[in-house]
């Protein structure tokens, strides 16, 4: 992974390691940059993608695994704290060779081919995720 921090320390660009786990690499980058909370955006390509879809009735994630080469056309999310650790929450839209797309909540297990991420820190206290009884999610 290569990191390029802004001189202000409030933003950074990260080029993620090929072959790494997309979500874990983003978390590692946030930890190395030292940003606990903020926004993250990412683009690139993966050789395998694992997405989650939250079933609102069953209150659990369905996991979808795509064993194919995909472009990360858009990745948008945020950084917060969960159980005292940096937590990256990223939603992605990924495109196939024919331009069709899939999308969802990024899960562990996605393999980076090439990915670039941009982090921007929140100027203030970090949001802390806690279980929300109404949705079953850590909000
Ligand atoms: Zn999500």
mmCIF file of N, CA, C and O in Angstrom, residues 3-103:
data_model
loop_
_atom_site.group_PDB
_atom_site.id
_atom_site.type_symbol
_atom_site.label_atom_id
_atom_site.label_comp_id
_atom_site.label_asym_id
_atom_site.label_seq_id
_atom_site.Cartn_x
_atom_site.Cartn_y
_atom_site.Cartn_z
ATOM 1 N N UNK A 3 0.733 5.420 0.665
ATOM 2 C CA UNK A 3 -0.078 6.494 1.226
ATOM 3 C C UNK A 3 0.513 7.836 0.864
ATOM 4 O O UNK A 3 1.735 8.005 0.866
ATOM 5 N N UNK A 4 -0.359 8.767 0.566
ATOM 6 C CA UNK A 4 0.042 10.141 0.260
ATOM 7 C C UNK A 4 -0.839 11.043 1.124
ATOM 8 O O UNK A 4 -2.012 11.245 0.805
ATOM 9 N N UNK A 5 -0.292 11.527 2.221
ATOM 10 C CA UNK A 5 -1.078 12.342 3.149
ATOM 11 C C UNK A 5 -1.011 13.808 2.756
ATOM 12 O O UNK A 5 0.018 14.282 2.268
ATOM 13 N N UNK A 6 -2.091 14.529 2.981
ATOM 14 C CA UNK A 6 -2.079 15.970 2.738
ATOM 15 C C UNK A 6 -1.224 16.636 3.808
ATOM 16 O O UNK A 6 -1.057 16.096 4.907
ATOM 17 N N UNK A 7 -0.702 17.792 3.500
ATOM 18 C CA UNK A 7 0.148 18.472 4.483
ATOM 19 C C UNK A 7 -0.657 18.895 5.705
ATOM 20 O O UNK A 7 -0.116 18.982 6.804
ATOM 21 N N UNK A 8 -1.958 19.120 5.541
ATOM 22 C CA UNK A 8 -2.799 19.504 6.676
ATOM 23 C C UNK A 8 -3.066 18.318 7.596
ATOM 24 O O UNK A 8 -3.475 18.495 8.744
ATOM 25 N N UNK A 9 -2.891 17.098 7.079
ATOM 26 C CA UNK A 9 -3.187 15.900 7.860
ATOM 27 C C UNK A 9 -4.661 15.546 7.851
ATOM 28 O O UNK A 9 -5.074 14.587 8.495
ATOM 29 N N UNK A 10 -5.471 16.299 7.122
ATOM 30 C CA UNK A 10 -6.919 16.067 7.127
ATOM 31 C C UNK A 10 -7.389 15.176 5.985
ATOM 32 O O UNK A 10 -8.566 14.818 5.927
ATOM 33 N N UNK A 11 -6.499 14.842 5.081
ATOM 34 C CA UNK A 11 -6.896 14.019 3.939
ATOM 35 C C UNK A 11 -5.720 13.169 3.506
ATOM 36 O O UNK A 11 -4.563 13.469 3.830
ATOM 37 N N UNK A 12 -6.019 12.121 2.804
ATOM 38 C CA UNK A 12 -4.951 11.268 2.290
ATOM 39 C C UNK A 12 -5.472 10.455 1.120
ATOM 40 O O UNK A 12 -6.661 10.151 1.022
ATOM 41 N N UNK A 13 -4.531 10.107 0.256
ATOM 42 C CA UNK A 13 -4.806 9.262 -0.894
ATOM 43 C C UNK A 13 -4.072 7.949 -0.622
ATOM 44 O O UNK A 13 -2.946 7.957 -0.133
ATOM 45 N N UNK A 14 -4.713 6.848 -0.914
ATOM 46 C CA UNK A 14 -4.078 5.540 -0.695
ATOM 47 C C UNK A 14 -4.210 4.689 -1.945
ATOM 48 O O UNK A 14 -5.284 4.621 -2.547
ATOM 49 N N UNK A 15 -3.109 4.079 -2.335
ATOM 50 C CA UNK A 15 -3.160 3.088 -3.410
ATOM 51 C C UNK A 15 -3.039 1.731 -2.727
ATOM 52 O O UNK A 15 -2.034 1.449 -2.071
ATOM 53 N N UNK A 16 -4.084 0.931 -2.843
ATOM 54 C CA UNK A 16 -4.152 -0.324 -2.104
ATOM 55 C C UNK A 16 -3.342 -1.423 -2.781
ATOM 56 O O UNK A 16 -3.151 -1.408 -4.002
ATOM 57 N N UNK A 17 -2.900 -2.369 -1.985
ATOM 58 C CA UNK A 17 -2.054 -3.452 -2.475
ATOM 59 C C UNK A 17 -2.840 -4.449 -3.323
ATOM 60 O O UNK A 17 -3.925 -4.881 -2.936
ATOM 61 N N UNK A 18 -2.266 -4.805 -4.479
ATOM 62 C CA UNK A 18 -2.864 -5.828 -5.343
ATOM 63 C C UNK A 18 -2.902 -7.145 -4.578
ATOM 64 O O UNK A 18 -1.934 -7.518 -3.917
ATOM 65 N N UNK A 19 -4.043 -7.821 -4.664
ATOM 66 C CA UNK A 19 -4.185 -9.114 -3.998
ATOM 67 C C UNK A 19 -4.705 -9.014 -2.574
ATOM 68 O O UNK A 19 -5.047 -10.020 -1.967
ATOM 69 N N UNK A 20 -4.758 -7.791 -2.042
ATOM 70 C CA UNK A 20 -5.241 -7.594 -0.676
ATOM 71 C C UNK A 20 -6.758 -7.654 -0.602
ATOM 72 O O UNK A 20 -7.454 -7.582 -1.619
ATOM 73 N N UNK A 21 -7.243 -7.777 0.605
ATOM 74 C CA UNK A 21 -8.687 -7.735 0.835
ATOM 75 C C UNK A 21 -9.126 -6.266 0.815
ATOM 76 O O UNK A 21 -8.618 -5.456 1.583
ATOM 77 N N UNK A 22 -10.055 -5.959 -0.073
ATOM 78 C CA UNK A 22 -10.452 -4.564 -0.305
ATOM 79 C C UNK A 22 -10.846 -3.862 1.006
ATOM 80 O O UNK A 22 -10.310 -2.796 1.342
ATOM 81 N N UNK A 23 -11.737 -4.459 1.768
ATOM 82 C CA UNK A 23 -12.224 -3.818 2.991
ATOM 83 C C UNK A 23 -11.119 -3.721 4.047
ATOM 84 O O UNK A 23 -10.946 -2.675 4.681
ATOM 85 N N UNK A 24 -10.357 -4.784 4.203
ATOM 86 C CA UNK A 24 -9.278 -4.752 5.207
ATOM 87 C C UNK A 24 -8.183 -3.759 4.825
ATOM 88 O O UNK A 24 -7.593 -3.123 5.695
ATOM 89 N N UNK A 25 -7.907 -3.646 3.534
ATOM 90 C CA UNK A 25 -6.903 -2.675 3.083
ATOM 91 C C UNK A 25 -7.365 -1.246 3.372
ATOM 92 O O UNK A 25 -6.563 -0.388 3.749
ATOM 93 N N UNK A 26 -8.647 -0.985 3.187
ATOM 94 C CA UNK A 26 -9.181 0.354 3.490
ATOM 95 C C UNK A 26 -9.045 0.646 4.982
ATOM 96 O O UNK A 26 -8.660 1.749 5.382
ATOM 97 N N UNK A 27 -9.354 -0.346 5.801
ATOM 98 C CA UNK A 27 -9.246 -0.174 7.259
ATOM 99 C C UNK A 27 -7.790 0.038 7.659
ATOM 100 O O UNK A 27 -7.476 0.903 8.478
ATOM 101 N N UNK A 28 -6.909 -0.730 7.041
ATOM 102 C CA UNK A 28 -5.471 -0.592 7.336
ATOM 103 C C UNK A 28 -4.970 0.805 6.944
ATOM 104 O O UNK A 28 -4.219 1.437 7.683
ATOM 105 N N UNK A 29 -5.428 1.281 5.793
ATOM 106 C CA UNK A 29 -5.027 2.613 5.346
ATOM 107 C C UNK A 29 -5.509 3.676 6.342
ATOM 108 O O UNK A 29 -4.751 4.568 6.725
ATOM 109 N N UNK A 30 -6.758 3.561 6.777
ATOM 110 C CA UNK A 30 -7.301 4.543 7.734
ATOM 111 C C UNK A 30 -6.487 4.538 9.018
ATOM 112 O O UNK A 30 -6.177 5.602 9.576
ATOM 113 N N UNK A 31 -6.118 3.354 9.484
ATOM 114 C CA UNK A 31 -5.325 3.249 10.715
ATOM 115 C C UNK A 31 -3.943 3.856 10.528
ATOM 116 O O UNK A 31 -3.436 4.553 11.402
ATOM 117 N N UNK A 32 -3.327 3.596 9.387
ATOM 118 C CA UNK A 32 -1.981 4.132 9.146
ATOM 119 C C UNK A 32 -1.998 5.645 8.978
ATOM 120 O O UNK A 32 -1.086 6.336 9.417
ATOM 121 N N UNK A 33 -3.059 6.148 8.353
ATOM 122 C CA UNK A 33 -3.192 7.596 8.186
ATOM 123 C C UNK A 33 -3.485 8.243 9.540
ATOM 124 O O UNK A 33 -3.095 9.371 9.800
ATOM 125 N N UNK A 34 -4.187 7.493 10.398
ATOM 126 C CA UNK A 34 -4.545 8.022 11.712
ATOM 127 C C UNK A 34 -5.860 8.768 11.726
ATOM 128 O O UNK A 34 -6.091 9.625 12.576
ATOM 129 N N UNK A 35 -6.740 8.423 10.764
ATOM 130 C CA UNK A 35 -8.063 9.049 10.710
ATOM 131 C C UNK A 35 -9.071 8.106 11.359
ATOM 132 O O UNK A 35 -9.186 6.949 10.963
ATOM 133 N N UNK A 36 -9.791 8.595 12.372
ATOM 134 C CA UNK A 36 -10.784 7.753 13.055
ATOM 135 C C UNK A 36 -12.169 7.913 12.465
ATOM 136 O O UNK A 36 -13.006 7.025 12.587
ATOM 137 N N UNK A 37 -12.415 9.069 11.868
ATOM 138 C CA UNK A 37 -13.756 9.334 11.355
ATOM 139 C C UNK A 37 -13.669 10.250 10.157
ATOM 140 O O UNK A 37 -12.794 11.119 10.093
ATOM 141 N N UNK A 38 -14.565 10.039 9.221
ATOM 142 C CA UNK A 38 -14.572 10.881 8.038
ATOM 143 C C UNK A 38 -15.251 10.197 6.877
ATOM 144 O O UNK A 38 -16.081 9.306 7.063
ATOM 145 N N UNK A 39 -14.858 10.614 5.686
ATOM 146 C CA UNK A 39 -15.448 10.035 4.484
ATOM 147 C C UNK A 39 -14.372 9.284 3.718
ATOM 148 O O UNK A 39 -13.180 9.566 3.846
ATOM 149 N N UNK A 40 -14.814 8.325 2.933
ATOM 150 C CA UNK A 40 -13.888 7.591 2.072
ATOM 151 C C UNK A 40 -14.576 7.361 0.737
ATOM 152 O O UNK A 40 -15.783 7.150 0.672
ATOM 153 N N UNK A 41 -13.779 7.492 -0.315
ATOM 154 C CA UNK A 41 -14.264 7.151 -1.648
ATOM 155 C C UNK A 41 -13.201 6.303 -2.313
ATOM 156 O O UNK A 41 -12.015 6.447 -2.031
ATOM 157 N N UNK A 42 -13.646 5.384 -3.163
ATOM 158 C CA UNK A 42 -12.691 4.471 -3.788
ATOM 159 C C UNK A 42 -13.150 4.095 -5.186
ATOM 160 O O UNK A 42 -14.349 3.977 -5.448
ATOM 161 N N UNK A 43 -12.154 3.922 -6.063
ATOM 162 C CA UNK A 43 -12.389 3.417 -7.412
ATOM 163 C C UNK A 43 -11.299 2.413 -7.719
ATOM 164 O O UNK A 43 -10.282 2.369 -7.026
ATOM 165 N N UNK A 44 -11.501 1.612 -8.744
ATOM 166 C CA UNK A 44 -10.473 0.648 -9.099
ATOM 167 C C UNK A 44 -11.058 -0.583 -9.744
ATOM 168 O O UNK A 44 -12.028 -0.505 -10.496
ATOM 169 N N UNK A 45 -10.452 -1.725 -9.444
ATOM 170 C CA UNK A 45 -10.904 -2.984 -10.018
ATOM 171 C C UNK A 45 -10.636 -4.107 -9.026
ATOM 172 O O UNK A 45 -9.686 -4.040 -8.244
ATOM 173 N N UNK A 46 -11.490 -5.099 -9.073
ATOM 174 C CA UNK A 46 -11.332 -6.264 -8.209
ATOM 175 C C UNK A 46 -11.412 -7.533 -9.060
ATOM 176 O O UNK A 46 -11.999 -7.529 -10.151
ATOM 177 N N UNK A 47 -10.817 -8.601 -8.536
ATOM 178 C CA UNK A 47 -10.895 -9.884 -9.238
ATOM 179 C C UNK A 47 -11.928 -10.786 -8.576
ATOM 180 O O UNK A 47 -12.233 -11.866 -9.075
ATOM 181 N N UNK A 48 -12.436 -10.340 -7.459
ATOM 182 C CA UNK A 48 -13.499 -11.051 -6.747
ATOM 183 C C UNK A 48 -14.181 -10.014 -5.880
ATOM 184 O O UNK A 48 -13.518 -9.153 -5.291
ATOM 185 N N UNK A 49 -15.507 -10.084 -5.818
ATOM 186 C CA UNK A 49 -16.247 -9.095 -5.038
ATOM 187 C C UNK A 49 -17.270 -9.780 -4.150
ATOM 188 O O UNK A 49 -17.999 -10.666 -4.608
ATOM 189 N N UNK A 50 -17.294 -9.383 -2.887
ATOM 190 C CA UNK A 50 -18.289 -9.907 -1.954
ATOM 191 C C UNK A 50 -19.130 -8.734 -1.465
ATOM 192 O O UNK A 50 -18.602 -7.769 -0.896
ATOM 193 N N UNK A 51 -20.422 -8.816 -1.761
ATOM 194 C CA UNK A 51 -21.351 -7.757 -1.385
ATOM 195 C C UNK A 51 -22.362 -8.292 -0.381
ATOM 196 O O UNK A 51 -22.683 -9.481 -0.382
ATOM 197 N N UNK A 52 -22.862 -7.385 0.414
ATOM 198 C CA UNK A 52 -23.922 -7.740 1.345
ATOM 199 C C UNK A 52 -25.192 -6.998 0.983
ATOM 200 O O UNK A 52 -25.135 -5.883 0.454
ATOM 201 N N UNK A 53 -26.300 -7.670 1.232
ATOM 202 C CA UNK A 53 -27.614 -7.026 1.089
ATOM 203 C C UNK A 53 -28.338 -7.284 2.390
ATOM 204 O O UNK A 53 -28.512 -8.429 2.799
ATOM 205 N N UNK A 54 -28.748 -6.207 3.046
ATOM 206 C CA UNK A 54 -29.383 -6.357 4.360
ATOM 207 C C UNK A 54 -30.852 -6.707 4.208
ATOM 208 O O UNK A 54 -31.634 -5.916 3.673
ATOM 209 N N UNK A 55 -31.200 -7.898 4.660
ATOM 210 C CA UNK A 55 -32.597 -8.330 4.641
ATOM 211 C C UNK A 55 -33.283 -7.674 5.838
ATOM 212 O O UNK A 55 -33.016 -8.022 6.985
ATOM 213 N N UNK A 56 -34.169 -6.728 5.549
ATOM 214 C CA UNK A 56 -34.770 -5.922 6.605
ATOM 215 C C UNK A 56 -35.757 -6.709 7.459
ATOM 216 O O UNK A 56 -36.015 -6.337 8.603
ATOM 217 N N UNK A 57 -36.319 -7.796 6.910
ATOM 218 C CA UNK A 57 -37.240 -8.627 7.691
ATOM 219 C C UNK A 57 -36.474 -9.585 8.602
ATOM 220 O O UNK A 57 -36.765 -9.684 9.783
ATOM 221 N N UNK A 58 -35.469 -10.255 8.031
ATOM 222 C CA UNK A 58 -34.684 -11.209 8.823
ATOM 223 C C UNK A 58 -33.617 -10.522 9.656
ATOM 224 O O UNK A 58 -33.001 -11.126 10.522
ATOM 225 N N UNK A 59 -33.355 -9.239 9.329
ATOM 226 C CA UNK A 59 -32.368 -8.431 10.060
ATOM 227 C C UNK A 59 -30.988 -9.071 10.030
ATOM 228 O O UNK A 59 -30.295 -9.143 11.045
ATOM 229 N N UNK A 60 -30.596 -9.509 8.837
ATOM 230 C CA UNK A 60 -29.236 -10.006 8.668
ATOM 231 C C UNK A 60 -28.804 -9.816 7.217
ATOM 232 O O UNK A 60 -29.642 -9.669 6.329
ATOM 233 N N UNK A 61 -27.472 -9.829 7.037
ATOM 234 C CA UNK A 61 -26.930 -9.626 5.693
ATOM 235 C C UNK A 61 -26.941 -10.920 4.901
ATOM 236 O O UNK A 61 -26.535 -11.971 5.403
ATOM 237 N N UNK A 62 -27.420 -10.824 3.668
ATOM 238 C CA UNK A 62 -27.237 -11.910 2.711
ATOM 239 C C UNK A 62 -25.931 -11.589 2.007
ATOM 240 O O UNK A 62 -25.696 -10.440 1.637
ATOM 241 N N UNK A 63 -25.096 -12.581 1.837
ATOM 242 C CA UNK A 63 -23.798 -12.355 1.209
ATOM 243 C C UNK A 63 -23.807 -12.874 -0.224
ATOM 244 O O UNK A 63 -24.247 -13.994 -0.469
ATOM 245 N N UNK A 64 -23.334 -12.035 -1.142
ATOM 246 C CA UNK A 64 -23.286 -12.390 -2.557
ATOM 247 C C UNK A 64 -21.828 -12.334 -2.996
ATOM 248 O O UNK A 64 -21.164 -11.315 -2.805
ATOM 249 N N UNK A 65 -21.339 -13.412 -3.577
ATOM 250 C CA UNK A 65 -19.940 -13.456 -4.017
ATOM 251 C C UNK A 65 -19.872 -13.542 -5.538
ATOM 252 O O UNK A 65 -20.545 -14.387 -6.136
ATOM 253 N N UNK A 66 -19.088 -12.659 -6.127
ATOM 254 C CA UNK A 66 -18.926 -12.608 -7.584
ATOM 255 C C UNK A 66 -17.474 -12.953 -7.907
ATOM 256 O O UNK A 66 -16.568 -12.189 -7.590
ATOM 257 N N UNK A 67 -17.275 -14.103 -8.531
ATOM 258 C CA UNK A 67 -15.927 -14.550 -8.905
ATOM 259 C C UNK A 67 -15.657 -14.087 -10.331
ATOM 260 O O UNK A 67 -15.698 -14.869 -11.265
ATOM 261 N N UNK A 68 -15.433 -12.809 -10.502
ATOM 262 C CA UNK A 68 -15.198 -12.266 -11.844
ATOM 263 C C UNK A 68 -14.455 -10.934 -11.734
ATOM 264 O O UNK A 68 -14.382 -10.336 -10.666
ATOM 265 N N UNK A 69 -13.910 -10.508 -12.868
ATOM 266 C CA UNK A 69 -13.214 -9.228 -12.905
ATOM 267 C C UNK A 69 -14.236 -8.117 -13.029
ATOM 268 O O UNK A 69 -15.077 -8.143 -13.925
ATOM 269 N N UNK A 70 -14.152 -7.158 -12.136
ATOM 270 C CA UNK A 70 -15.119 -6.059 -12.105
ATOM 271 C C UNK A 70 -14.399 -4.733 -11.884
ATOM 272 O O UNK A 70 -13.386 -4.684 -11.189
ATOM 273 N N UNK A 71 -14.967 -3.680 -12.469
ATOM 274 C CA UNK A 71 -14.485 -2.326 -12.199
ATOM 275 C C UNK A 71 -15.257 -1.785 -11.005
ATOM 276 O O UNK A 71 -16.487 -1.951 -10.949
ATOM 277 N N UNK A 72 -14.558 -1.143 -10.095
ATOM 278 C CA UNK A 72 -15.273 -0.430 -9.035
ATOM 279 C C UNK A 72 -15.563 0.945 -9.621
ATOM 280 O O UNK A 72 -14.697 1.832 -9.643
ATOM 281 N N UNK A 73 -16.758 1.086 -10.159
ATOM 282 C CA UNK A 73 -17.137 2.329 -10.817
ATOM 283 C C UNK A 73 -17.350 3.436 -9.789
ATOM 284 O O UNK A 73 -17.113 4.612 -10.065
ATOM 285 N N UNK A 74 -17.789 3.038 -8.603
ATOM 286 C CA UNK A 74 -18.002 4.004 -7.535
ATOM 287 C C UNK A 74 -17.959 3.303 -6.188
ATOM 288 O O UNK A 74 -18.536 2.226 -6.031
ATOM 289 N N UNK A 75 -17.259 3.902 -5.256
ATOM 290 C CA UNK A 75 -17.246 3.403 -3.889
ATOM 291 C C UNK A 75 -17.372 4.595 -2.963
ATOM 292 O O UNK A 75 -16.541 5.502 -3.015
ATOM 293 N N UNK A 76 -18.427 4.622 -2.177
ATOM 294 C CA UNK A 76 -18.673 5.752 -1.285
ATOM 295 C C UNK A 76 -18.959 5.253 0.120
ATOM 296 O O UNK A 76 -19.719 4.293 0.288
ATOM 297 N N UNK A 77 -18.369 5.910 1.085
ATOM 298 C CA UNK A 77 -18.636 5.466 2.440
ATOM 299 C C UNK A 77 -18.052 6.372 3.486
ATOM 300 O O UNK A 77 -17.733 7.535 3.218
ATOM 301 N N UNK A 78 -17.942 5.793 4.683
ATOM 302 C CA UNK A 78 -17.452 6.595 5.796
ATOM 303 C C UNK A 78 -16.628 5.761 6.762
ATOM 304 O O UNK A 78 -16.578 4.536 6.671
ATOM 305 N N UNK A 79 -16.016 6.479 7.653
ATOM 306 C CA UNK A 79 -15.182 5.902 8.702
ATOM 307 C C UNK A 79 -15.756 6.312 10.040
ATOM 308 O O UNK A 79 -16.122 7.471 10.237
ATOM 309 N N UNK A 80 -15.835 5.368 10.949
ATOM 310 C CA UNK A 80 -16.306 5.671 12.297
ATOM 311 C C UNK A 80 -15.638 4.684 13.248
ATOM 312 O O UNK A 80 -14.732 3.958 12.846
ATOM 313 N N UNK A 81 -16.095 4.670 14.486
ATOM 314 C CA UNK A 81 -15.546 3.727 15.463
ATOM 315 C C UNK A 81 -16.609 2.706 15.828
ATOM 316 O O UNK A 81 -17.780 3.045 16.019
ATOM 317 N N UNK A 82 -16.184 1.458 15.886
ATOM 318 C CA UNK A 82 -17.073 0.395 16.354
ATOM 319 C C UNK A 82 -16.245 -0.499 17.263
ATOM 320 O O UNK A 82 -15.192 -0.984 16.850
ATOM 321 N N UNK A 83 -16.696 -0.696 18.474
ATOM 322 C CA UNK A 83 -15.962 -1.484 19.472
ATOM 323 C C UNK A 83 -14.529 -0.956 19.628
ATOM 324 O O UNK A 83 -13.580 -1.732 19.778
ATOM 325 N N UNK A 84 -14.371 0.355 19.547
ATOM 326 C CA UNK A 84 -13.070 0.986 19.760
ATOM 327 C C UNK A 84 -12.113 0.890 18.579
ATOM 328 O O UNK A 84 -10.971 1.329 18.668
ATOM 329 N N UNK A 85 -12.581 0.317 17.478
ATOM 330 C CA UNK A 85 -11.712 0.141 16.305
ATOM 331 C C UNK A 85 -12.263 0.947 15.127
ATOM 332 O O UNK A 85 -13.473 1.175 15.041
ATOM 333 N N UNK A 86 -11.357 1.312 14.203
ATOM 334 C CA UNK A 86 -11.791 1.974 12.975
ATOM 335 C C UNK A 86 -12.722 1.046 12.207
ATOM 336 O O UNK A 86 -12.441 -0.151 12.076
ATOM 337 N N UNK A 87 -13.799 1.611 11.723
ATOM 338 C CA UNK A 87 -14.777 0.819 10.981
ATOM 339 C C UNK A 87 -15.063 1.526 9.663
ATOM 340 O O UNK A 87 -15.496 2.672 9.647
ATOM 341 N N UNK A 88 -14.766 0.826 8.558
ATOM 342 C CA UNK A 88 -15.033 1.375 7.227
ATOM 343 C C UNK A 88 -16.364 0.827 6.742
ATOM 344 O O UNK A 88 -16.579 -0.390 6.742
ATOM 345 N N UNK A 89 -17.238 1.715 6.358
ATOM 346 C CA UNK A 89 -18.543 1.340 5.782
ATOM 347 C C UNK A 89 -18.564 1.872 4.360
ATOM 348 O O UNK A 89 -18.567 3.077 4.153
ATOM 349 N N UNK A 90 -18.519 0.950 3.394
ATOM 350 C CA UNK A 90 -18.421 1.363 2.001
ATOM 351 C C UNK A 90 -19.474 0.647 1.160
ATOM 352 O O UNK A 90 -19.643 -0.569 1.280
ATOM 353 N N UNK A 91 -20.163 1.401 0.328
ATOM 354 C CA UNK A 91 -21.074 0.831 -0.666
ATOM 355 C C UNK A 91 -20.434 1.015 -2.036
ATOM 356 O O UNK A 91 -19.830 2.058 -2.302
ATOM 357 N N UNK A 92 -20.554 -0.029 -2.870
ATOM 358 C CA UNK A 92 -19.912 0.035 -4.176
ATOM 359 C C UNK A 92 -20.902 -0.264 -5.297
ATOM 360 O O UNK A 92 -21.853 -1.021 -5.119
ATOM 361 N N UNK A 93 -20.616 0.351 -6.438
ATOM 362 C CA UNK A 93 -21.250 -0.024 -7.699
ATOM 363 C C UNK A 93 -20.119 -0.541 -8.559
ATOM 364 O O UNK A 93 -19.104 0.139 -8.738
ATOM 365 N N UNK A 94 -20.259 -1.764 -9.052
ATOM 366 C CA UNK A 94 -19.211 -2.392 -9.852
ATOM 367 C C UNK A 94 -19.765 -2.723 -11.229
ATOM 368 O O UNK A 94 -20.916 -3.131 -11.366
ATOM 369 N N UNK A 95 -18.900 -2.546 -12.247
ATOM 370 C CA UNK A 95 -19.370 -2.784 -13.614
ATOM 371 C C UNK A 95 -18.641 -3.950 -14.254
ATOM 372 O O UNK A 95 -17.476 -4.220 -13.976
ATOM 373 N N UNK A 96 -19.378 -4.615 -15.133
ATOM 374 C CA UNK A 96 -18.849 -5.750 -15.901
ATOM 375 C C UNK A 96 -18.370 -5.240 -17.258
ATOM 376 O O UNK A 96 -18.573 -4.074 -17.613
ATOM 377 N N UNK A 97 -17.777 -6.156 -18.034
ATOM 378 C CA UNK A 97 -17.255 -5.811 -19.360
ATOM 379 C C UNK A 97 -18.345 -5.262 -20.280
ATOM 380 O O UNK A 97 -18.070 -4.411 -21.133
ATOM 381 N N UNK A 98 -19.581 -5.703 -20.097
ATOM 382 C CA UNK A 98 -20.679 -5.223 -20.955
ATOM 383 C C UNK A 98 -21.334 -3.955 -20.410
ATOM 384 O O UNK A 98 -22.318 -3.487 -20.964
ATOM 385 N N UNK A 99 -20.798 -3.423 -19.329
ATOM 386 C CA UNK A 99 -21.310 -2.176 -18.771
ATOM 387 C C UNK A 99 -22.425 -2.360 -17.763
ATOM 388 O O UNK A 99 -22.841 -1.395 -17.119
ATOM 389 N N UNK A 100 -22.922 -3.569 -17.627
ATOM 390 C CA UNK A 100 -23.970 -3.788 -16.623
ATOM 391 C C UNK A 100 -23.346 -3.670 -15.231
ATOM 392 O O UNK A 100 -22.123 -3.841 -15.075
ATOM 393 N N UNK A 101 -24.162 -3.381 -14.260
ATOM 394 C CA UNK A 101 -23.626 -3.116 -12.924
ATOM 395 C C UNK A 101 -24.309 -3.947 -11.842
ATOM 396 O O UNK A 101 -25.439 -4.399 -12.012
ATOM 397 N N UNK A 102 -23.585 -4.095 -10.777
ATOM 398 C CA UNK A 102 -24.114 -4.672 -9.552
ATOM 399 C C UNK A 102 -23.686 -3.726 -8.438
ATOM 400 O O UNK A 102 -22.787 -2.907 -8.633
ATOM 401 N N UNK A 103 -24.306 -3.838 -7.297
ATOM 402 C CA UNK A 103 -23.906 -2.947 -6.221
ATOM 403 C C UNK A 103 -24.368 -3.449 -4.878
ATOM 404 O O UNK A 103 -25.224 -4.331 -4.784
#
